[in-house]
């Protein structure tokens, strides 16, 4: 693969090691004639195997580094951290839908320095290191170059409930208006990590995600930034430095236009 540092090699090797098990378990989902509770337990075991394998390998390679999980906002200055999202697109996996990912990022002083998103179904690695660009396997990737919203593909993803101020549900009418007025389409794929990767590689043009955990955001911001895009909240604060809520991703021109329209209370319906 292009532009692979020793650190990226460690991450790739750790992810490749779990590929066989996750694909085997995913193949078993369709064959399991069990209750929903039993299926849930099966997926929990899969997640546990992935997490255990990754953390063992990553910790072994850099024993002095810490681990950050979920919404952990605490960190020790000048200490490196591994950030792992074990099974992004879990609901898809649970229902036998082949669209999910595993991600690993590296953080120092609350900044993401390296990020990898792995799609085991398609055997695609999306990765970036600060200042070195974004890649899909051996190919350099960039966000789409569309300059107007017409014919754009919007992707939306909301992980949790719909009860906060900046829920996608609360902004959904405006998003629909943007889509309708610009002849765009809205798609919901069920994996925020792969939506980050697809935005960075130009497969989709605009991304709206809501209430992600910190470890879910970690994988996306650097890859999108190094691909020439933005990922921020409605106040233009970078995603990883925000406190959750609605995040908007796009190339610089579309990003500015979308935030302007969503923040505009006088948008015509």
PDB file of C-alpha atoms in Angstrom, residues 10-198:
ATOM      1  CA  UNK A  10       1.217  -2.161  12.922  1.00  0.00           C
ATOM      2  CA  UNK A  11      -2.440  -1.153  12.499  1.00  0.00           C
ATOM      3  CA  UNK A  12      -2.862  -2.991   9.185  1.00  0.00           C
ATOM      4  CA  UNK A  13      -1.360  -6.188  10.575  1.00  0.00           C
ATOM      5  CA  UNK A  14      -3.643  -6.037  13.604  1.00  0.00           C
ATOM      6  CA  UNK A  15      -6.715  -5.531  11.402  1.00  0.00           C
ATOM      7  CA  UNK A  16      -5.728  -8.252   8.946  1.00  0.00           C
ATOM      8  CA  UNK A  17      -5.415 -10.650  11.852  1.00  0.00           C
ATOM      9  CA  UNK A  18      -9.109 -10.276  12.795  1.00  0.00           C
ATOM     10  CA  UNK A  19     -10.423 -10.368   9.214  1.00  0.00           C
ATOM     11  CA  UNK A  20     -10.839 -14.135   8.977  1.00  0.00           C
ATOM     12  CA  UNK A  21     -12.813 -14.361  12.214  1.00  0.00           C
ATOM     13  CA  UNK A  22     -15.138 -11.458  11.470  1.00  0.00           C
ATOM     14  CA  UNK A  23     -15.935 -12.736   7.967  1.00  0.00           C
ATOM     15  CA  UNK A  24     -16.560 -16.232   9.315  1.00  0.00           C
ATOM     16  CA  UNK A  25     -18.876 -14.917  12.024  1.00  0.00           C
ATOM     17  CA  UNK A  26     -20.683 -12.708   9.524  1.00  0.00           C
ATOM     18  CA  UNK A  27     -21.190 -15.724   7.281  1.00  0.00           C
ATOM     19  CA  UNK A  28     -22.793 -17.540  10.194  1.00  0.00           C
ATOM     20  CA  UNK A  29     -25.401 -14.825  10.786  1.00  0.00           C
ATOM     21  CA  UNK A  30     -27.638 -16.024   7.943  1.00  0.00           C
ATOM     22  CA  UNK A  31     -27.373 -19.638   9.097  1.00  0.00           C
ATOM     23  CA  UNK A  32     -28.289 -19.003  12.723  1.00  0.00           C
ATOM     24  CA  UNK A  33     -31.856 -20.069  13.428  1.00  0.00           C
ATOM     25  CA  UNK A  34     -32.005 -18.618  16.914  1.00  0.00           C
ATOM     26  CA  UNK A  35     -33.900 -16.060  18.964  1.00  0.00           C
ATOM     27  CA  UNK A  36     -33.014 -12.353  18.705  1.00  0.00           C
ATOM     28  CA  UNK A  37     -31.436 -12.535  22.164  1.00  0.00           C
ATOM     29  CA  UNK A  38     -29.200 -15.409  21.121  1.00  0.00           C
ATOM     30  CA  UNK A  39     -28.203 -13.536  17.977  1.00  0.00           C
ATOM     31  CA  UNK A  40     -27.357 -10.489  20.082  1.00  0.00           C
ATOM     32  CA  UNK A  41     -25.122 -12.637  22.275  1.00  0.00           C
ATOM     33  CA  UNK A  42     -23.421 -14.044  19.179  1.00  0.00           C
ATOM     34  CA  UNK A  43     -22.581 -10.527  17.934  1.00  0.00           C
ATOM     35  CA  UNK A  44     -21.376  -9.504  21.393  1.00  0.00           C
ATOM     36  CA  UNK A  45     -18.933 -12.420  21.307  1.00  0.00           C
ATOM     37  CA  UNK A  46     -17.763 -11.329  17.862  1.00  0.00           C
ATOM     38  CA  UNK A  47     -17.131  -7.800  19.144  1.00  0.00           C
ATOM     39  CA  UNK A  48     -15.285  -9.164  22.146  1.00  0.00           C
ATOM     40  CA  UNK A  49     -13.002 -11.276  19.953  1.00  0.00           C
ATOM     41  CA  UNK A  50     -12.209  -8.336  17.701  1.00  0.00           C
ATOM     42  CA  UNK A  51     -11.569  -5.996  20.624  1.00  0.00           C
ATOM     43  CA  UNK A  52      -9.383  -8.482  22.510  1.00  0.00           C
ATOM     44  CA  UNK A  53      -7.253  -9.285  19.471  1.00  0.00           C
ATOM     45  CA  UNK A  54      -6.772  -5.656  18.435  1.00  0.00           C
ATOM     46  CA  UNK A  55      -5.978  -4.345  21.887  1.00  0.00           C
ATOM     47  CA  UNK A  56      -3.528  -7.168  22.571  1.00  0.00           C
ATOM     48  CA  UNK A  57      -1.632  -6.531  19.333  1.00  0.00           C
ATOM     49  CA  UNK A  58      -1.686  -2.743  19.569  1.00  0.00           C
ATOM     50  CA  UNK A  59      -0.672  -2.701  23.226  1.00  0.00           C
ATOM     51  CA  UNK A  60       2.119  -5.160  22.542  1.00  0.00           C
ATOM     52  CA  UNK A  61       3.511  -2.935  19.801  1.00  0.00           C
ATOM     53  CA  UNK A  62       3.341   0.267  21.874  1.00  0.00           C
ATOM     54  CA  UNK A  63       3.051  -0.761  25.571  1.00  0.00           C
ATOM     55  CA  UNK A  64       3.508   2.802  26.818  1.00  0.00           C
ATOM     56  CA  UNK A  65       0.469   4.079  24.935  1.00  0.00           C
ATOM     57  CA  UNK A  66      -2.998   4.357  26.459  1.00  0.00           C
ATOM     58  CA  UNK A  67      -6.424   3.270  25.218  1.00  0.00           C
ATOM     59  CA  UNK A  68      -9.416   5.606  24.819  1.00  0.00           C
ATOM     60  CA  UNK A  69     -12.927   4.227  24.449  1.00  0.00           C
ATOM     61  CA  UNK A  70     -16.428   5.604  23.835  1.00  0.00           C
ATOM     62  CA  UNK A  71     -16.988   9.135  25.200  1.00  0.00           C
ATOM     63  CA  UNK A  72     -13.803   9.373  27.248  1.00  0.00           C
ATOM     64  CA  UNK A  73     -12.816  13.067  27.111  1.00  0.00           C
ATOM     65  CA  UNK A  74      -9.952  12.767  29.610  1.00  0.00           C
ATOM     66  CA  UNK A  75      -6.375  12.491  28.435  1.00  0.00           C
ATOM     67  CA  UNK A  76      -2.854  12.914  29.771  1.00  0.00           C
ATOM     68  CA  UNK A  77      -0.826  15.558  27.982  1.00  0.00           C
ATOM     69  CA  UNK A  78       1.990  14.309  25.732  1.00  0.00           C
ATOM     70  CA  UNK A  79       0.742  10.713  25.886  1.00  0.00           C
ATOM     71  CA  UNK A  80      -0.244   8.728  22.803  1.00  0.00           C
ATOM     72  CA  UNK A  81      -3.554   6.854  22.753  1.00  0.00           C
ATOM     73  CA  UNK A  82      -5.041   4.121  20.622  1.00  0.00           C
ATOM     74  CA  UNK A  83      -8.698   4.730  19.745  1.00  0.00           C
ATOM     75  CA  UNK A  84     -10.624   1.679  18.532  1.00  0.00           C
ATOM     76  CA  UNK A  85     -14.150   1.357  17.137  1.00  0.00           C
ATOM     77  CA  UNK A  86     -14.663  -2.401  17.124  1.00  0.00           C
ATOM     78  CA  UNK A  87     -17.722  -2.848  14.910  1.00  0.00           C
ATOM     79  CA  UNK A  88     -19.090   0.273  13.244  1.00  0.00           C
ATOM     80  CA  UNK A  89     -22.343  -0.650  11.516  1.00  0.00           C
ATOM     81  CA  UNK A  90     -23.225  -3.150  14.206  1.00  0.00           C
ATOM     82  CA  UNK A  91     -26.950  -3.155  13.325  1.00  0.00           C
ATOM     83  CA  UNK A  92     -26.072  -4.037   9.728  1.00  0.00           C
ATOM     84  CA  UNK A  93     -23.848  -6.885  10.912  1.00  0.00           C
ATOM     85  CA  UNK A  94     -26.583  -8.159  13.228  1.00  0.00           C
ATOM     86  CA  UNK A  95     -29.016  -8.360  10.299  1.00  0.00           C
ATOM     87  CA  UNK A  96     -26.624  -9.851   7.782  1.00  0.00           C
ATOM     88  CA  UNK A  97     -26.150  -6.627   5.817  1.00  0.00           C
ATOM     89  CA  UNK A  98     -22.621  -6.500   4.348  1.00  0.00           C
ATOM     90  CA  UNK A  99     -21.794  -2.922   5.309  1.00  0.00           C
ATOM     91  CA  UNK A 100     -19.699  -2.433   8.442  1.00  0.00           C
ATOM     92  CA  UNK A 101     -16.170  -1.452   9.416  1.00  0.00           C
ATOM     93  CA  UNK A 102     -13.468  -1.534  12.057  1.00  0.00           C
ATOM     94  CA  UNK A 103     -11.401   1.571  12.764  1.00  0.00           C
ATOM     95  CA  UNK A 104      -8.216   2.415  14.634  1.00  0.00           C
ATOM     96  CA  UNK A 105      -6.864   5.908  15.243  1.00  0.00           C
ATOM     97  CA  UNK A 106      -3.888   7.389  17.092  1.00  0.00           C
ATOM     98  CA  UNK A 107      -4.267  10.472  19.274  1.00  0.00           C
ATOM     99  CA  UNK A 108      -1.814  12.848  20.930  1.00  0.00           C
ATOM    100  CA  UNK A 109      -2.890  15.875  22.979  1.00  0.00           C
ATOM    101  CA  UNK A 110      -6.495  15.481  21.852  1.00  0.00           C
ATOM    102  CA  UNK A 111      -5.494  15.532  18.165  1.00  0.00           C
ATOM    103  CA  UNK A 112      -5.776  12.628  15.722  1.00  0.00           C
ATOM    104  CA  UNK A 113      -2.439  11.900  14.031  1.00  0.00           C
ATOM    105  CA  UNK A 114      -3.236   8.649  12.197  1.00  0.00           C
ATOM    106  CA  UNK A 115      -6.467   6.955  11.215  1.00  0.00           C
ATOM    107  CA  UNK A 116      -7.458   3.703   9.494  1.00  0.00           C
ATOM    108  CA  UNK A 117     -10.941   2.538   8.483  1.00  0.00           C
ATOM    109  CA  UNK A 118     -11.126  -1.081   7.329  1.00  0.00           C
ATOM    110  CA  UNK A 119     -14.011  -2.509   5.285  1.00  0.00           C
ATOM    111  CA  UNK A 120     -13.517  -6.296   5.608  1.00  0.00           C
ATOM    112  CA  UNK A 121     -16.254  -7.199   3.113  1.00  0.00           C
ATOM    113  CA  UNK A 122     -14.600  -5.266   0.262  1.00  0.00           C
ATOM    114  CA  UNK A 123     -11.066  -5.630   1.639  1.00  0.00           C
ATOM    115  CA  UNK A 124     -10.618  -1.869   1.508  1.00  0.00           C
ATOM    116  CA  UNK A 125      -8.358   0.148   3.779  1.00  0.00           C
ATOM    117  CA  UNK A 126      -8.928   3.890   4.032  1.00  0.00           C
ATOM    118  CA  UNK A 127      -6.135   5.646   5.888  1.00  0.00           C
ATOM    119  CA  UNK A 128      -4.407   8.922   6.574  1.00  0.00           C
ATOM    120  CA  UNK A 129      -1.574  10.392   8.578  1.00  0.00           C
ATOM    121  CA  UNK A 130      -1.327  14.068   9.411  1.00  0.00           C
ATOM    122  CA  UNK A 131       0.112  16.006   6.503  1.00  0.00           C
ATOM    123  CA  UNK A 132       0.482  12.979   4.204  1.00  0.00           C
ATOM    124  CA  UNK A 133      -2.867  12.773   2.398  1.00  0.00           C
ATOM    125  CA  UNK A 134      -5.630  10.152   2.409  1.00  0.00           C
ATOM    126  CA  UNK A 135      -5.582   6.814   0.641  1.00  0.00           C
ATOM    127  CA  UNK A 136      -7.801   3.891  -0.285  1.00  0.00           C
ATOM    128  CA  UNK A 137      -5.460   0.898  -0.507  1.00  0.00           C
ATOM    129  CA  UNK A 138      -2.867   2.034  -3.114  1.00  0.00           C
ATOM    130  CA  UNK A 139      -4.814   5.010  -4.444  1.00  0.00           C
ATOM    131  CA  UNK A 140      -4.771   8.644  -3.274  1.00  0.00           C
ATOM    132  CA  UNK A 141      -8.312   9.867  -2.607  1.00  0.00           C
ATOM    133  CA  UNK A 142     -10.018  13.261  -2.598  1.00  0.00           C
ATOM    134  CA  UNK A 143     -13.460  14.549  -1.686  1.00  0.00           C
ATOM    135  CA  UNK A 144     -15.797  15.248  -4.591  1.00  0.00           C
ATOM    136  CA  UNK A 145     -15.280  18.512  -6.471  1.00  0.00           C
ATOM    137  CA  UNK A 146     -18.941  19.466  -6.871  1.00  0.00           C
ATOM    138  CA  UNK A 147     -19.468  23.176  -6.290  1.00  0.00           C
ATOM    139  CA  UNK A 148     -23.275  23.302  -6.122  1.00  0.00           C
ATOM    140  CA  UNK A 149     -25.761  21.134  -4.242  1.00  0.00           C
ATOM    141  CA  UNK A 150     -27.503  20.037  -7.436  1.00  0.00           C
ATOM    142  CA  UNK A 151     -27.262  16.254  -7.918  1.00  0.00           C
ATOM    143  CA  UNK A 152     -25.279  15.755  -4.712  1.00  0.00           C
ATOM    144  CA  UNK A 153     -25.612  12.581  -2.661  1.00  0.00           C
ATOM    145  CA  UNK A 154     -26.376  13.280   1.012  1.00  0.00           C
ATOM    146  CA  UNK A 155     -25.605  10.538   3.527  1.00  0.00           C
ATOM    147  CA  UNK A 156     -27.193  10.659   6.986  1.00  0.00           C
ATOM    148  CA  UNK A 157     -26.406   8.607  10.060  1.00  0.00           C
ATOM    149  CA  UNK A 158     -27.807   8.912  13.583  1.00  0.00           C
ATOM    150  CA  UNK A 159     -26.510   6.431  16.133  1.00  0.00           C
ATOM    151  CA  UNK A 160     -28.720   6.980  19.158  1.00  0.00           C
ATOM    152  CA  UNK A 161     -31.996   8.663  20.147  1.00  0.00           C
ATOM    153  CA  UNK A 162     -33.704  11.687  18.617  1.00  0.00           C
ATOM    154  CA  UNK A 163     -34.201  13.857  21.704  1.00  0.00           C
ATOM    155  CA  UNK A 164     -31.399  16.432  21.585  1.00  0.00           C
ATOM    156  CA  UNK A 165     -31.414  19.970  20.243  1.00  0.00           C
ATOM    157  CA  UNK A 166     -29.369  19.175  17.159  1.00  0.00           C
ATOM    158  CA  UNK A 167     -30.917  15.846  16.321  1.00  0.00           C
ATOM    159  CA  UNK A 168     -31.002  15.014  12.642  1.00  0.00           C
ATOM    160  CA  UNK A 169     -34.747  14.603  13.184  1.00  0.00           C
ATOM    161  CA  UNK A 170     -34.959  18.277  14.178  1.00  0.00           C
ATOM    162  CA  UNK A 171     -32.911  19.292  11.129  1.00  0.00           C
ATOM    163  CA  UNK A 172     -34.388  16.667   8.835  1.00  0.00           C
ATOM    164  CA  UNK A 173     -37.000  18.956   7.348  1.00  0.00           C
ATOM    165  CA  UNK A 174     -34.324  21.422   6.332  1.00  0.00           C
ATOM    166  CA  UNK A 175     -32.192  18.605   4.950  1.00  0.00           C
ATOM    167  CA  UNK A 176     -35.157  17.408   2.909  1.00  0.00           C
ATOM    168  CA  UNK A 177     -35.700  20.954   1.641  1.00  0.00           C
ATOM    169  CA  UNK A 178     -32.037  21.200   0.623  1.00  0.00           C
ATOM    170  CA  UNK A 179     -32.330  17.872  -1.170  1.00  0.00           C
ATOM    171  CA  UNK A 180     -35.605  18.791  -2.876  1.00  0.00           C
ATOM    172  CA  UNK A 181     -34.455  22.252  -3.954  1.00  0.00           C
ATOM    173  CA  UNK A 182     -31.181  20.954  -5.364  1.00  0.00           C
ATOM    174  CA  UNK A 183     -32.487  17.714  -6.920  1.00  0.00           C
ATOM    175  CA  UNK A 184     -30.176  15.777  -4.594  1.00  0.00           C
ATOM    176  CA  UNK A 185     -30.766  12.398  -2.969  1.00  0.00           C
ATOM    177  CA  UNK A 186     -30.493  11.195   0.625  1.00  0.00           C
ATOM    178  CA  UNK A 187     -29.043   7.810   1.565  1.00  0.00           C
ATOM    179  CA  UNK A 188     -28.606   6.159   4.965  1.00  0.00           C
ATOM    180  CA  UNK A 189     -26.027   3.359   4.903  1.00  0.00           C
ATOM    181  CA  UNK A 190     -25.831   2.434   8.585  1.00  0.00           C
ATOM    182  CA  UNK A 191     -22.083   2.834   9.162  1.00  0.00           C
ATOM    183  CA  UNK A 192     -20.718   6.262  10.030  1.00  0.00           C
ATOM    184  CA  UNK A 193     -17.131   5.047   9.532  1.00  0.00           C
ATOM    185  CA  UNK A 194     -17.768   3.940   5.954  1.00  0.00           C
ATOM    186  CA  UNK A 195     -19.694   7.137   5.278  1.00  0.00           C
ATOM    187  CA  UNK A 196     -16.593   9.065   6.415  1.00  0.00           C
ATOM    188  CA  UNK A 197     -14.483   6.939   4.076  1.00  0.00           C
ATOM    189  CA  UNK A 198     -16.897   7.333   1.173  1.00  0.00           C
TER     190      UNK A 198
END
